[in-house]
mmCIF file of C-alpha atoms in Angstrom:
data_model
loop_
_atom_site.group_PDB
_atom_site.id
_atom_site.type_symbol
_atom_site.label_atom_id
_atom_site.label_comp_id
_atom_site.label_asym_id
_atom_site.label_seq_id
_atom_site.Cartn_x
_atom_site.Cartn_y
_atom_site.Cartn_z
ATOM 1 C CA SER A 1 71.471 122.213 37.280
ATOM 2 C CA GLN A 2 67.840 121.156 37.622
ATOM 3 C CA GLN A 3 65.744 122.021 34.588
ATOM 4 C CA GLY A 4 62.304 120.726 35.471
ATOM 5 C CA GLU A 5 60.679 121.613 38.762
ATOM 6 C CA GLU A 6 57.624 119.676 39.845
ATOM 7 C CA ASP A 7 54.751 121.059 41.863
ATOM 8 C CA PRO A 8 53.476 120.185 44.398
ATOM 9 C CA GLN A 9 56.286 118.324 46.160
ATOM 10 C CA ALA A 10 53.781 115.979 47.770
ATOM 11 C CA LEU A 11 50.176 115.125 47.042
ATOM 12 C CA SER A 12 47.744 112.969 48.999
ATOM 13 C CA ILE A 13 44.382 112.011 47.532
ATOM 14 C CA GLN A 14 41.613 109.465 47.985
ATOM 15 C CA GLU A 15 41.322 106.489 45.674
ATOM 16 C CA GLY A 16 39.087 107.359 42.748
ATOM 17 C CA GLU A 17 40.057 111.033 42.695
ATOM 18 C CA ASN A 18 42.134 112.633 39.968
ATOM 19 C CA ALA A 19 45.738 113.627 40.607
ATOM 20 C CA THR A 20 47.282 116.597 38.836
ATOM 21 C CA MET A 21 51.014 117.218 38.930
ATOM 22 C CA ASN A 22 52.824 120.118 37.326
ATOM 23 C CA CYS A 23 56.287 120.650 35.931
ATOM 24 C CA SER A 24 57.893 123.947 34.974
ATOM 25 C CA TYR A 25 61.149 124.400 33.126
ATOM 26 C CA LYS A 26 63.372 127.274 32.129
ATOM 27 C CA THR A 27 64.927 126.716 28.715
ATOM 28 C CA SER A 28 63.576 125.537 25.373
ATOM 29 C CA ILE A 29 62.971 121.839 25.052
ATOM 30 C CA ASN A 30 62.803 119.176 22.387
ATOM 31 C CA ASN A 31 60.564 116.937 24.468
ATOM 32 C CA LEU A 32 59.319 116.389 27.986
ATOM 33 C CA GLN A 33 58.908 113.031 29.662
ATOM 34 C CA TRP A 34 57.227 111.760 32.812
ATOM 35 C CA TYR A 35 58.542 108.845 34.849
ATOM 36 C CA ARG A 36 57.218 106.941 37.851
ATOM 37 C CA GLN A 37 59.299 105.452 40.642
ATOM 38 C CA ASN A 38 57.845 102.986 43.097
ATOM 39 C CA SER A 39 59.512 102.778 46.481
ATOM 40 C CA GLY A 40 62.886 101.081 46.276
ATOM 41 C CA ARG A 41 62.715 100.600 42.518
ATOM 42 C CA GLY A 42 64.108 102.184 39.371
ATOM 43 C CA LEU A 43 62.279 104.779 37.304
ATOM 44 C CA VAL A 44 59.785 103.652 34.714
ATOM 45 C CA HIS A 45 58.935 105.752 31.667
ATOM 46 C CA LEU A 46 55.269 106.779 31.461
ATOM 47 C CA ILE A 47 54.840 109.145 28.556
ATOM 48 C CA LEU A 48 56.776 111.436 26.218
ATOM 49 C CA ILE A 49 55.412 114.609 24.658
ATOM 50 C CA ARG A 50 57.243 116.427 21.889
ATOM 51 C CA SER A 51 57.627 120.175 21.854
ATOM 52 C CA ASN A 52 55.197 120.500 18.915
ATOM 53 C CA GLU A 53 52.484 118.535 20.731
ATOM 54 C CA ARG A 54 50.005 120.056 23.168
ATOM 55 C CA GLU A 55 48.323 117.026 24.673
ATOM 56 C CA LYS A 56 48.872 113.305 24.832
ATOM 57 C CA HIS A 57 46.959 110.414 26.381
ATOM 58 C CA SER A 58 47.963 106.974 27.544
ATOM 59 C CA GLY A 59 45.352 104.965 29.407
ATOM 60 C CA ARG A 60 44.454 106.939 32.551
ATOM 61 C CA LEU A 61 47.286 109.399 31.944
ATOM 62 C CA ARG A 62 46.902 112.749 30.236
ATOM 63 C CA VAL A 63 49.863 115.030 29.673
ATOM 64 C CA THR A 64 49.683 118.605 28.463
ATOM 65 C CA LEU A 65 52.492 120.852 27.356
ATOM 66 C CA ASP A 66 52.414 124.634 27.117
ATOM 67 C CA THR A 67 55.698 125.771 25.614
ATOM 68 C CA SER A 68 54.729 129.456 25.907
ATOM 69 C CA LYS A 69 54.481 129.045 29.693
ATOM 70 C CA LYS A 70 57.269 126.463 29.804
ATOM 71 C CA SER A 71 55.091 124.093 31.775
ATOM 72 C CA SER A 72 53.563 120.637 31.628
ATOM 73 C CA SER A 73 50.969 118.823 33.652
ATOM 74 C CA LEU A 74 50.369 115.137 34.276
ATOM 75 C CA LEU A 75 46.828 114.098 35.111
ATOM 76 C CA ILE A 76 46.084 110.650 36.493
ATOM 77 C CA THR A 77 42.368 109.979 36.384
ATOM 78 C CA ALA A 78 40.464 107.660 38.734
ATOM 79 C CA SER A 79 43.528 107.074 40.869
ATOM 80 C CA ARG A 80 44.249 103.728 42.507
ATOM 81 C CA ALA A 81 46.291 102.786 45.545
ATOM 82 C CA ALA A 82 48.801 101.243 43.117
ATOM 83 C CA ASP A 83 49.464 104.741 41.707
ATOM 84 C CA THR A 84 51.227 105.609 44.972
ATOM 85 C CA ALA A 85 54.759 106.467 43.853
ATOM 86 C CA SER A 86 57.095 109.343 43.063
ATOM 87 C CA TYR A 87 56.657 111.046 39.712
ATOM 88 C CA PHE A 88 59.419 112.866 37.859
ATOM 89 C CA CYS A 89 59.388 115.110 34.856
ATOM 90 C CA ALA A 90 62.435 115.102 32.625
ATOM 91 C CA THR A 91 63.222 117.627 29.934
ATOM 92 C CA GLY A 92 65.163 117.019 26.757
ATOM 93 C CA PRO A 93 66.835 120.262 25.648
ATOM 94 C CA THR A 94 66.993 121.448 22.074
ATOM 95 C CA GLY A 95 70.261 120.847 20.328
ATOM 96 C CA ALA A 96 71.886 117.669 19.150
ATOM 97 C CA ASN A 97 73.200 115.054 21.543
ATOM 98 C CA SER A 98 71.409 116.402 24.589
ATOM 99 C CA LYS A 99 70.712 114.619 27.827
ATOM 100 C CA LEU A 100 67.537 114.494 29.879
ATOM 101 C CA THR A 101 67.448 116.587 33.028
ATOM 102 C CA PHE A 102 65.237 115.285 35.828
ATOM 103 C CA GLY A 103 63.284 117.258 38.386
ATOM 104 C CA LYS A 104 63.241 116.417 42.079
ATOM 105 C CA GLY A 105 59.974 114.549 41.905
ATOM 106 C CA ILE A 106 56.477 114.576 43.374
ATOM 107 C CA THR A 107 55.410 112.074 45.997
ATOM 108 C CA LEU A 108 51.878 110.895 45.357
ATOM 109 C CA SER A 109 49.975 108.990 48.020
ATOM 110 C CA VAL A 110 46.650 107.458 47.105
ATOM 111 C CA ARG A 111 44.618 106.460 50.156
ATOM 112 C CA PRO A 112 42.410 103.369 49.774
ATOM 113 C CA ASN B 1 64.619 90.343 27.936
ATOM 114 C CA ALA B 2 66.072 91.439 31.269
ATOM 115 C CA GLY B 3 66.275 95.127 30.283
ATOM 116 C CA VAL B 4 68.858 96.922 32.417
ATOM 117 C CA THR B 5 70.554 94.927 35.151
ATOM 118 C CA GLN B 6 72.788 96.232 37.920
ATOM 119 C CA THR B 7 75.047 94.514 40.424
ATOM 120 C CA PRO B 8 75.316 94.555 43.336
ATOM 121 C CA LYS B 9 71.948 95.556 44.795
ATOM 122 C CA PHE B 10 73.430 96.620 48.129
ATOM 123 C CA GLN B 11 76.954 97.467 49.242
ATOM 124 C CA VAL B 12 78.579 98.809 52.386
ATOM 125 C CA LEU B 13 82.070 100.253 52.103
ATOM 126 C CA LYS B 14 84.500 101.838 54.493
ATOM 127 C CA THR B 15 85.953 105.238 53.663
ATOM 128 C CA GLY B 16 88.842 104.825 51.250
ATOM 129 C CA GLN B 17 87.765 101.479 49.822
ATOM 130 C CA SER B 18 87.169 101.077 46.127
ATOM 131 C CA MET B 19 84.463 99.282 44.203
ATOM 132 C CA THR B 20 82.937 98.933 40.765
ATOM 133 C CA LEU B 21 79.228 99.004 40.032
ATOM 134 C CA GLN B 22 78.280 96.929 37.040
ATOM 135 C CA CYS B 23 75.517 97.650 34.543
ATOM 136 C CA ALA B 24 74.376 95.765 31.464
ATOM 137 C CA GLN B 25 71.538 96.229 28.982
ATOM 138 C CA ASP B 26 70.175 93.802 26.429
ATOM 139 C CA MET B 27 68.173 96.240 24.293
ATOM 140 C CA ASN B 28 71.005 97.067 21.877
ATOM 141 C CA HIS B 29 70.934 100.685 23.057
ATOM 142 C CA ASN B 30 73.660 103.064 22.037
ATOM 143 C CA SER B 31 73.551 105.399 25.056
ATOM 144 C CA MET B 32 74.036 104.571 28.714
ATOM 145 C CA TYR B 33 74.020 106.659 31.885
ATOM 146 C CA TRP B 34 74.903 106.620 35.557
ATOM 147 C CA TYR B 35 72.849 108.660 38.027
ATOM 148 C CA ARG B 36 72.847 109.078 41.739
ATOM 149 C CA GLN B 37 69.687 109.750 43.710
ATOM 150 C CA ASP B 38 69.777 111.462 47.077
ATOM 151 C CA PRO B 39 66.809 112.523 49.221
ATOM 152 C CA GLY B 40 65.471 115.878 48.065
ATOM 153 C CA MET B 41 67.964 116.095 45.196
ATOM 154 C CA GLY B 42 66.267 114.113 42.477
ATOM 155 C CA LEU B 43 68.422 112.328 39.939
ATOM 156 C CA ARG B 44 71.820 113.755 39.107
ATOM 157 C CA LEU B 45 73.842 112.585 36.133
ATOM 158 C CA ILE B 46 77.324 111.353 37.009
ATOM 159 C CA TYR B 47 78.648 110.151 33.643
ATOM 160 C CA TYR B 48 77.175 109.067 30.377
ATOM 161 C CA SER B 49 78.215 107.260 27.235
ATOM 162 C CA ALA B 50 76.595 108.474 24.046
ATOM 163 C CA SER B 51 77.811 105.435 22.118
ATOM 164 C CA GLU B 52 80.244 102.589 22.443
ATOM 165 C CA GLY B 53 83.760 103.939 22.826
ATOM 166 C CA THR B 54 82.784 107.342 24.230
ATOM 167 C CA THR B 55 82.223 108.609 27.764
ATOM 168 C CA ASP B 56 81.536 112.109 29.070
ATOM 169 C CA LYS B 57 81.116 113.826 32.401
ATOM 170 C CA GLY B 58 77.704 114.713 33.701
ATOM 171 C CA GLU B 59 76.690 117.058 36.474
ATOM 172 C CA VAL B 60 78.535 115.400 39.395
ATOM 173 C CA PRO B 61 81.542 113.394 38.090
ATOM 174 C CA ASN B 62 84.067 114.063 40.860
ATOM 175 C CA GLY B 63 85.186 110.920 42.661
ATOM 176 C CA TYR B 64 83.969 108.576 39.924
ATOM 177 C CA ASN B 65 85.283 106.937 36.787
ATOM 178 C CA VAL B 66 83.475 104.952 34.138
ATOM 179 C CA SER B 67 84.229 102.380 31.479
ATOM 180 C CA ARG B 68 82.063 101.545 28.487
ATOM 181 C CA LEU B 69 83.325 97.990 28.167
ATOM 182 C CA ASN B 70 81.266 97.212 25.061
ATOM 183 C CA LYS B 71 77.858 98.161 23.724
ATOM 184 C CA ARG B 72 76.094 96.225 26.505
ATOM 185 C CA GLU B 73 78.100 97.135 29.580
ATOM 186 C CA PHE B 74 78.853 100.383 31.380
ATOM 187 C CA SER B 75 80.609 100.289 34.745
ATOM 188 C CA LEU B 76 81.035 102.942 37.425
ATOM 189 C CA ARG B 77 84.090 102.906 39.673
ATOM 190 C CA LEU B 78 84.650 104.593 43.000
ATOM 191 C CA GLU B 79 88.421 104.666 43.530
ATOM 192 C CA SER B 80 88.398 105.917 47.114
ATOM 193 C CA ALA B 81 84.912 105.966 48.582
ATOM 194 C CA ALA B 82 83.809 108.857 50.790
ATOM 195 C CA PRO B 83 80.728 109.162 53.033
ATOM 196 C CA SER B 84 79.388 111.831 50.630
ATOM 197 C CA GLN B 85 79.061 109.063 48.046
ATOM 198 C CA THR B 86 76.436 107.276 50.125
ATOM 199 C CA SER B 87 73.525 107.188 47.722
ATOM 200 C CA VAL B 88 71.367 105.076 45.453
ATOM 201 C CA TYR B 89 72.967 104.614 42.048
ATOM 202 C CA PHE B 90 70.959 104.005 38.906
ATOM 203 C CA CYS B 91 72.122 102.914 35.518
ATOM 204 C CA ALA B 92 69.959 103.712 32.512
ATOM 205 C CA SER B 93 70.064 103.247 28.765
ATOM 206 C CA SER B 94 68.370 104.700 25.708
ATOM 207 C CA GLU B 95 68.453 104.221 21.963
ATOM 208 C CA ALA B 96 70.385 107.483 21.625
ATOM 209 C CA LEU B 97 70.742 110.909 23.199
ATOM 210 C CA GLN B 98 68.022 113.542 22.710
ATOM 211 C CA GLY B 99 68.136 115.830 19.706
ATOM 212 C CA PRO B 100 66.265 117.092 16.644
ATOM 213 C CA GLY B 101 64.122 114.201 15.498
ATOM 214 C CA SER B 102 65.509 112.049 18.318
ATOM 215 C CA TYR B 103 63.032 111.460 21.145
ATOM 216 C CA ASN B 104 64.291 108.722 23.395
ATOM 217 C CA GLU B 105 62.941 107.323 26.616
ATOM 218 C CA GLN B 106 65.329 105.954 29.165
ATOM 219 C CA PHE B 107 65.169 102.525 30.712
ATOM 220 C CA PHE B 108 66.407 102.203 34.267
ATOM 221 C CA GLY B 109 67.958 99.426 36.267
ATOM 222 C CA PRO B 110 66.783 98.541 39.793
ATOM 223 C CA GLY B 111 69.522 100.533 41.500
ATOM 224 C CA THR B 112 72.418 99.898 43.881
ATOM 225 C CA ARG B 113 72.153 101.153 47.458
ATOM 226 C CA LEU B 114 75.624 102.153 48.572
ATOM 227 C CA THR B 115 76.569 103.122 52.097
ATOM 228 C CA VAL B 116 80.040 104.480 52.856
ATOM 229 C CA LEU B 117 80.971 104.442 56.542
#
């Protein structure tokens, strides 16, 4: 069953704008991760945020986590055409020996 | 380091044929995974191997078998391919599964595009 659900399903913005993508989940998590997938390629890990963290930065990426609302957001600042890709959130449940569960993804298009 | 490699990149099968998808990682990871990706369905876990010598079913295991040949290699076998198995298959690996104090990112291969006619 799908744990994380991303919103919106598709997003189209102009180069230079910020892109905000959201992920909601249903059960308690140990961590939440965001991945990027370029067309025809495998997924690439972007950032991991632990359940006891509220915000994390990596370059132009900012991830927030609100465990009370069971939601996370990924912000890409000053977007570039090269950011065009699909973005997935993946949740790591609590409990030992758990597996990540991936959402269905968000398609981001950045227009030059 | 090559990371996670998969062969073949593309394959066309007829219904009823069998094939094995190969996956290898050179990061000394303990855990390996097979996913399928279908339009609008995201990634679904087929099988995984928490460590060498163990394999377990994921969300959609029917019609598939796996072998963890050694720590590096994890293969996926379709014994009798069906059109419903047309998909893109991804292999991934991680240091370990998730858990208390265990926060592990996954590394993905480039995928195998399989078409079953």
